[in-house]
mmCIF file of C-alpha atoms in Angstrom:
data_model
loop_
_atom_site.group_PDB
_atom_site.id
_atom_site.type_symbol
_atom_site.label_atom_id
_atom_site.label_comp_id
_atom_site.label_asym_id
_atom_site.label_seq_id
_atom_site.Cartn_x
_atom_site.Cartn_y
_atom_site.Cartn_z
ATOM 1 C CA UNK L 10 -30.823 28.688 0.454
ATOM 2 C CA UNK L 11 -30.899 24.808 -0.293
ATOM 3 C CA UNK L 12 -27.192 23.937 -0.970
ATOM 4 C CA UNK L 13 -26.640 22.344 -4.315
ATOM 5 C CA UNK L 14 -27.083 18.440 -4.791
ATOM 6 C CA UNK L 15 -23.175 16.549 -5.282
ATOM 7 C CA UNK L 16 -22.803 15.405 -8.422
ATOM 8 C CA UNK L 17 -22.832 11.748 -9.840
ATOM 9 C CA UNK L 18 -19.833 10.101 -9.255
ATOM 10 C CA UNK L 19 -16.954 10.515 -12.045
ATOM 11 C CA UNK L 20 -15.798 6.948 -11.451
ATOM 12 C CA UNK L 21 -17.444 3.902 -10.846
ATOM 13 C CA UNK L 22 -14.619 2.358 -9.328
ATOM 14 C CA UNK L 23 -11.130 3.490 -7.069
ATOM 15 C CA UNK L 24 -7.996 1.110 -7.075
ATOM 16 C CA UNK L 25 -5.664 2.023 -4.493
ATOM 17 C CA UNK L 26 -1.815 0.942 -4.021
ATOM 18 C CA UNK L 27 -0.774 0.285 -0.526
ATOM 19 C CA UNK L 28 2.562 1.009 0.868
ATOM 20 C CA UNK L 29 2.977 4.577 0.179
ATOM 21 C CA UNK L 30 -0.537 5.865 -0.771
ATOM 22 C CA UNK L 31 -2.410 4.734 2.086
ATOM 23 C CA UNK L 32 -0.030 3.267 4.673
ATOM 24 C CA UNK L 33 3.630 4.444 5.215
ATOM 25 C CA UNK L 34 6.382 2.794 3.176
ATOM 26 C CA UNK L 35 9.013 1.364 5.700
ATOM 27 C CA UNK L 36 12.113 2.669 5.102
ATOM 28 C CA UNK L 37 15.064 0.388 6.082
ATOM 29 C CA UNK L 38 16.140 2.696 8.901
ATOM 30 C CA UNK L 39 12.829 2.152 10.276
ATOM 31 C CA UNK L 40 12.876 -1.306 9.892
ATOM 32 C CA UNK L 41 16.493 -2.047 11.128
ATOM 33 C CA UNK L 42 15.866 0.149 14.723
ATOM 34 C CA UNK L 43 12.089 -2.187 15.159
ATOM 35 C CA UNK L 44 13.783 -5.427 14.219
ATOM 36 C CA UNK L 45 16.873 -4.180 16.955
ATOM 37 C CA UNK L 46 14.201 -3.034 19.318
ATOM 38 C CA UNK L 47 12.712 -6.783 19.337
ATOM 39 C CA UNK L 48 15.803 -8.378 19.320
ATOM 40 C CA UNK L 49 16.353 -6.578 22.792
ATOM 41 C CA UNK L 50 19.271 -4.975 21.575
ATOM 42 C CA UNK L 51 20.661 -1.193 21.301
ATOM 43 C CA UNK L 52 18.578 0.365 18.593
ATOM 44 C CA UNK L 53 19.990 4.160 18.293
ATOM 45 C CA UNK L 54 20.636 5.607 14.775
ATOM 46 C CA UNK L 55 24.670 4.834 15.807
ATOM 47 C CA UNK L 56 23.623 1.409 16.096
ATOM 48 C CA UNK L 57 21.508 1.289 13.195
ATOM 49 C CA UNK L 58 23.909 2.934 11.128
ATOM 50 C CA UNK L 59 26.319 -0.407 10.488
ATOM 51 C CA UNK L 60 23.775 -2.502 9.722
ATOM 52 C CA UNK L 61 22.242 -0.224 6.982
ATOM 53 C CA UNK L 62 25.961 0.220 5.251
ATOM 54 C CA UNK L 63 26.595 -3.565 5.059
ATOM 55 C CA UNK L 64 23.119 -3.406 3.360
ATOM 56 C CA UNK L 65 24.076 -0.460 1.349
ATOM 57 C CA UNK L 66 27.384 -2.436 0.304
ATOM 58 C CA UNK L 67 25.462 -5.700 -0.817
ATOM 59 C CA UNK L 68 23.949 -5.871 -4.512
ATOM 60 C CA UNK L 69 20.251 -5.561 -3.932
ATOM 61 C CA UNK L 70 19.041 -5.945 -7.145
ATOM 62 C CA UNK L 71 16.589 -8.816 -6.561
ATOM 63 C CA UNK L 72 14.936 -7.672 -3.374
ATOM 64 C CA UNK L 73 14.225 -4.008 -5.172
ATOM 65 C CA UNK L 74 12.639 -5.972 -8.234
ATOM 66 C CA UNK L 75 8.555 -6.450 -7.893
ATOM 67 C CA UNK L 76 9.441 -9.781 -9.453
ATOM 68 C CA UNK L 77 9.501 -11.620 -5.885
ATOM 69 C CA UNK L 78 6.581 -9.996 -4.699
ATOM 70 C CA UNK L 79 3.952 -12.704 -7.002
ATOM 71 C CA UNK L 80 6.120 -15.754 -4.620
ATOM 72 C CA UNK L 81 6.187 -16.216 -1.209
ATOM 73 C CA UNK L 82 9.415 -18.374 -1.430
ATOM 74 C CA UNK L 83 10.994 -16.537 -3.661
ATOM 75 C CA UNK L 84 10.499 -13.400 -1.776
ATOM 76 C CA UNK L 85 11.598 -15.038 1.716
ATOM 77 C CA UNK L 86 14.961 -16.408 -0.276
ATOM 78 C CA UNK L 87 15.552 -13.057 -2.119
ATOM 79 C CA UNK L 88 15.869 -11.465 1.539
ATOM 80 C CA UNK L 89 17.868 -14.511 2.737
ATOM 81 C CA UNK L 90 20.412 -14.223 0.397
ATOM 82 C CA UNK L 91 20.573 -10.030 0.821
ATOM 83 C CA UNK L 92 20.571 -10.168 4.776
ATOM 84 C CA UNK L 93 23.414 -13.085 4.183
ATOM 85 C CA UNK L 94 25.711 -11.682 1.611
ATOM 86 C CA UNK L 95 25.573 -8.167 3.420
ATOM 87 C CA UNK L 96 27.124 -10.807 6.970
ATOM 88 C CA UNK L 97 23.792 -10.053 9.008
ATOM 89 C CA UNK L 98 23.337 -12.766 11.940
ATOM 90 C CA UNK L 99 20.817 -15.004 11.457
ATOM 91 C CA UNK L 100 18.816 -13.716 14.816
ATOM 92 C CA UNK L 101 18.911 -10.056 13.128
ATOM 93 C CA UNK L 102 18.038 -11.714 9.579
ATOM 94 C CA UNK L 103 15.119 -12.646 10.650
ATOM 95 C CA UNK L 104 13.973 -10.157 12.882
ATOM 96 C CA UNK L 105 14.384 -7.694 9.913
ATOM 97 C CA UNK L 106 12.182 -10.277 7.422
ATOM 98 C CA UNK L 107 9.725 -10.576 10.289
ATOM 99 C CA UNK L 108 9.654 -6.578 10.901
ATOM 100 C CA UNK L 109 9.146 -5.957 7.018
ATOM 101 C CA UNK L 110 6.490 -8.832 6.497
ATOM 102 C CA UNK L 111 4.638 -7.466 9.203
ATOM 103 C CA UNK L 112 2.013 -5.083 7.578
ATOM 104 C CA UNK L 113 0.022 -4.387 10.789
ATOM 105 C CA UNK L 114 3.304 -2.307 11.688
ATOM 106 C CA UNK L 115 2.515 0.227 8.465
ATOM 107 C CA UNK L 116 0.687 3.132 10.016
ATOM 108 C CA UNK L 117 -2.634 3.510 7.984
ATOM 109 C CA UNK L 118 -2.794 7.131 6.869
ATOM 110 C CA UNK L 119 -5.332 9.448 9.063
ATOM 111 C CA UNK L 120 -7.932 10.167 6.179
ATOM 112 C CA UNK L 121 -8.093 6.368 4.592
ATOM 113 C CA UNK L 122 -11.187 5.530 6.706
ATOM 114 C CA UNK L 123 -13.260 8.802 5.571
ATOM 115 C CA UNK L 124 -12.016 7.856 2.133
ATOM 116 C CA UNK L 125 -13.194 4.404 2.067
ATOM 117 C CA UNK L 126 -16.599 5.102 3.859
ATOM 118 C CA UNK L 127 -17.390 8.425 1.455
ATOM 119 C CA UNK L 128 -16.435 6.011 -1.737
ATOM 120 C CA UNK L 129 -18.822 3.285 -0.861
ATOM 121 C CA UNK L 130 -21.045 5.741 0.417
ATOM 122 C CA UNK L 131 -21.745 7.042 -2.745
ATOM 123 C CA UNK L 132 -21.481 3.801 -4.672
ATOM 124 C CA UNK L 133 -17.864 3.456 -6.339
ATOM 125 C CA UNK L 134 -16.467 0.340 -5.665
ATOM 126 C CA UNK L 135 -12.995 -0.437 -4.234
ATOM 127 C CA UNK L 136 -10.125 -2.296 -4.763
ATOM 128 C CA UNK L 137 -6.933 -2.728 -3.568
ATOM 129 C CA UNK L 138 -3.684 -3.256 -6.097
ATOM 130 C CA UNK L 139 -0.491 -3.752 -4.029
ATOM 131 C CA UNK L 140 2.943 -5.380 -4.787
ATOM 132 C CA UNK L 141 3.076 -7.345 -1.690
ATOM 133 C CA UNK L 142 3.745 -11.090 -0.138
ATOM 134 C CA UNK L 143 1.284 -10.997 2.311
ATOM 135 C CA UNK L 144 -2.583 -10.876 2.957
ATOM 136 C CA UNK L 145 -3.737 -7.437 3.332
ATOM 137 C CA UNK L 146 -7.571 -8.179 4.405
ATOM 138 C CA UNK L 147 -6.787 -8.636 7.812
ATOM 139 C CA UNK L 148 -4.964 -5.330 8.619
ATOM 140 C CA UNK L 149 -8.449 -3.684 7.052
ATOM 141 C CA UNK L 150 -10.725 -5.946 8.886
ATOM 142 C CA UNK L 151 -8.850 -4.441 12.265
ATOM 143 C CA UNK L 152 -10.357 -1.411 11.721
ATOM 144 C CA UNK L 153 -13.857 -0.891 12.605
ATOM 145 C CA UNK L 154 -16.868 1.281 11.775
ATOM 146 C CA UNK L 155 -19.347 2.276 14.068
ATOM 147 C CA UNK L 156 -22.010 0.063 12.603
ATOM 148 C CA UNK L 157 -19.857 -3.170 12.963
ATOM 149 C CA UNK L 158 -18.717 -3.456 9.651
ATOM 150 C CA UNK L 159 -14.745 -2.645 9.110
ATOM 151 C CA UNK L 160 -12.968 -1.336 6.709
ATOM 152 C CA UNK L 161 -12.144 -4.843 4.813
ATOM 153 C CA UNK L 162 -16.176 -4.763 4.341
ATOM 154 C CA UNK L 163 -15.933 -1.437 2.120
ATOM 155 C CA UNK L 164 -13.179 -3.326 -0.238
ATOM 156 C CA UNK L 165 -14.770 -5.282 -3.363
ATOM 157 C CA UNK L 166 -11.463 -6.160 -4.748
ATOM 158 C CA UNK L 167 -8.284 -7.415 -3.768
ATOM 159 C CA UNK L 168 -5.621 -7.307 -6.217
ATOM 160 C CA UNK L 169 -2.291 -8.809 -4.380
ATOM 161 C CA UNK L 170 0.574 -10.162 -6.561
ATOM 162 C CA UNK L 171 1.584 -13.345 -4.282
ATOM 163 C CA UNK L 172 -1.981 -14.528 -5.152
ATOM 164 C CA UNK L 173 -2.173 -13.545 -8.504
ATOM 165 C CA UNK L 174 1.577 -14.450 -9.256
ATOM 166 C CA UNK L 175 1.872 -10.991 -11.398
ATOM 167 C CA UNK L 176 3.217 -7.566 -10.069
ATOM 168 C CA UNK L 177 3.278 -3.927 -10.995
ATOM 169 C CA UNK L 178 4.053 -3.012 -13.761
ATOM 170 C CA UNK L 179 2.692 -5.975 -15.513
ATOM 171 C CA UNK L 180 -1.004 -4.802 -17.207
ATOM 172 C CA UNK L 181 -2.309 -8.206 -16.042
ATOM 173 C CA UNK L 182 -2.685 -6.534 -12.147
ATOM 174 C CA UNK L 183 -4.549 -4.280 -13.396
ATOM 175 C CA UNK L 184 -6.799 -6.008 -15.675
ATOM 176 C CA UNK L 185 -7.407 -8.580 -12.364
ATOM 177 C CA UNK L 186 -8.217 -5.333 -10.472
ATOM 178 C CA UNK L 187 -10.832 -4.672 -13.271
ATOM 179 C CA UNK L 188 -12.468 -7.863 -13.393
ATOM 180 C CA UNK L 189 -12.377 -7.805 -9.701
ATOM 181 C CA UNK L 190 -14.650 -4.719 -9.622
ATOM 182 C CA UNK L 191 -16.266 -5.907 -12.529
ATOM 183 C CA UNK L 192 -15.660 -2.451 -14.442
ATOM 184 C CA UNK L 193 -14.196 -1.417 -17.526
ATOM 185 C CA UNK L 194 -10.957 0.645 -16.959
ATOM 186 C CA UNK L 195 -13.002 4.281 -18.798
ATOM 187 C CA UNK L 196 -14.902 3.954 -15.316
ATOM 188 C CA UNK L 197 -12.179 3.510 -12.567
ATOM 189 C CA UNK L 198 -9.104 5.897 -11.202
ATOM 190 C CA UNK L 199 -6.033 3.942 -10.129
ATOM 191 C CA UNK L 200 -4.450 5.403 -7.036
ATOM 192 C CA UNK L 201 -0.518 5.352 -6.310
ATOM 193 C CA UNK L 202 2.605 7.240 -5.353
ATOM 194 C CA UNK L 203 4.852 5.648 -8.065
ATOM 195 C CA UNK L 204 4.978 6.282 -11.896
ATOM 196 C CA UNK L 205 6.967 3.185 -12.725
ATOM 197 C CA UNK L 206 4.555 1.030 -11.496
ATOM 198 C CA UNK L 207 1.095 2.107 -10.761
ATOM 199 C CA UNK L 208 0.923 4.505 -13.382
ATOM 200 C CA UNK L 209 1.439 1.590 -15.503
ATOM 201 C CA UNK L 210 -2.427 1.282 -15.045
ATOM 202 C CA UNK L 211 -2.231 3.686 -17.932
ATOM 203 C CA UNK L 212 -1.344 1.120 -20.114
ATOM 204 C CA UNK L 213 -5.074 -0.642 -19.605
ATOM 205 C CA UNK L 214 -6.999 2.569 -20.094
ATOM 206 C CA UNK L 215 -7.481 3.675 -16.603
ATOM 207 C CA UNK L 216 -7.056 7.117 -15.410
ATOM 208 C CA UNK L 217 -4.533 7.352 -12.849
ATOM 209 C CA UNK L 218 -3.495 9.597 -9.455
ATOM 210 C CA UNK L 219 -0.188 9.760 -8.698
ATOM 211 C CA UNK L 220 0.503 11.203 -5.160
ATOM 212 C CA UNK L 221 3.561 12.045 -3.689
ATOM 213 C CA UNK L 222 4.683 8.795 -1.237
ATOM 214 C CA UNK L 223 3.120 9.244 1.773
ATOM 215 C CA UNK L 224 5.779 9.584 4.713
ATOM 216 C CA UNK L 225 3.869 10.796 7.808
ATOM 217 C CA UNK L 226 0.468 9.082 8.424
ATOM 218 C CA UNK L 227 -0.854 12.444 10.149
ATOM 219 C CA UNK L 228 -0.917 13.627 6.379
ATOM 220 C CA UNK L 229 -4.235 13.976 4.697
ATOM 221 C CA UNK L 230 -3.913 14.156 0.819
ATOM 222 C CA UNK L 231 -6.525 11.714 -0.123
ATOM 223 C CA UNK L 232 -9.445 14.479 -0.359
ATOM 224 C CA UNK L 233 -7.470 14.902 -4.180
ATOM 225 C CA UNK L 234 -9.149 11.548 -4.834
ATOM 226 C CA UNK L 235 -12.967 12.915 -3.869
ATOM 227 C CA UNK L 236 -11.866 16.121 -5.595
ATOM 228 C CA UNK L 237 -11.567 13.481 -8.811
ATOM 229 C CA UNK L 238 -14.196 11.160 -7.982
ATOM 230 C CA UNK L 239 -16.951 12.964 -6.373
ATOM 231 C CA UNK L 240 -17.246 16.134 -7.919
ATOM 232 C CA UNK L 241 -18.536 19.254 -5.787
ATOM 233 C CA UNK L 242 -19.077 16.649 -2.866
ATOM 234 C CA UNK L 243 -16.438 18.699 -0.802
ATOM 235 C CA UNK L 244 -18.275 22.286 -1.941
ATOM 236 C CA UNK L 245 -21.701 20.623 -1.068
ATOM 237 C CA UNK L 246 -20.648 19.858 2.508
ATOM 238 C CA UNK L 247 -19.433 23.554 3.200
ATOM 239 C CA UNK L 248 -22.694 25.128 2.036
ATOM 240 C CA UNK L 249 -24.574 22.648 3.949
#
């Protein structure tokens, strides 16, 4: 029996958030033991533990805003001034900015490369929409296909708010994520973990995923995305 043909795609286009959808969000535990670990000093959750309630104890309010994310300064001074007020040494305070700027350190999520390749595979283009301070091409161009393109190669957009000087939830991302895909928002699904911000997308017309935040990268939850965008692709493959 000849297995029935997948459908057209449902979307023309995918945006996808970063920390939390496809790579795993550092939490500050995390990032206190690595920036310990470097330091060469005693990293065990009883060490960790003191630095995380001085942190606790200092008014964060500008380093949890999105707001610093569209300036490299400003983001690099709104961490200062935490890692200061909260009476971190400057060796740790910097080890910690360096450990949490460092996106090469955020474990990809096992099924982003079969998502990426079965999107452009089947024509939908891709972007990326992240909150972040940092270039994220280079972390994608470190991973490689078998054909020698990489993963950077499958990615027709890049939305990133320290080069756009806008951040989730502000529509503008978005609406730079569209023209970057050159799409109106009826054809693309927006991808992220958090309502407050990348279901904001909502605002500009496009259809949005929300997925719980990712915590283990040996999770696979991004076949709910081909579910959305490539209809009966998933029920092809099994009758094949």
């Amino acid at each position: 029996m000849t297995p029935p043909a997948p459908t057209a795609p449902a979307f023309r286009g995918v945006l996808l958030d970063w920390r939390g959808t496809l790579v795993v969000a550092p939490t500050y535990s995390w990032l206190v033991a690595t920036a310990l670990g470097r330091l060469g000093r005693p990293a065990t959750p009883a060490d960790v533990e003191p630095v995380l309630v001085a942190l606790r104890g200092t008014d964060s309010t500008r380093v949890d805003s999105s707001a610093i994310d569209t300036d490299v300064a400003e983001h690099r001074a709104a961490y200062a001034e935490w890692f200061r007020a909260a009476g971190l040494d400057d060796d740790l305070a910097a080890a910690l900015y360096a450990v949490e700027s460092d996106v090469s350190l955020n474990a990809f999520a096992r099924d982003v490369g079969d998502l990426l390749v079965a999107l452009a595979g089947a024509g939908v283009r891709i972007g990326v929409v992240s909150d972040i301070h940092v270039d994220l091409r280079p972390v994608f161009a470190a991973q490689r296909l078998p054909d020698g393109r990489s993963w950077a190669d499958l990615v027709d957009a890049w939305a990133l708010s320290f080069e756009l000087g806008v951040a989730k939830p502000d529509p503008a991302i978005f609406r730079a994520a569209l023209d970057g895909l050159a799409l109106p928002a009826s054809d693309v699904l927006m991808v992220g973990d958090r309502g407050g911000w990348d279901g904001a997308a909502v605002d500009v017309g496009v259809t949005t995923l929300l997925l719980p935040p990712l915590t283990d990268a040996r999770e696979a939850r991004l076949h709910r995305v081909l579910d959305l965008v490539l209809p009966g692709r998933r029920t092809a493959a099994a009758t094949s």
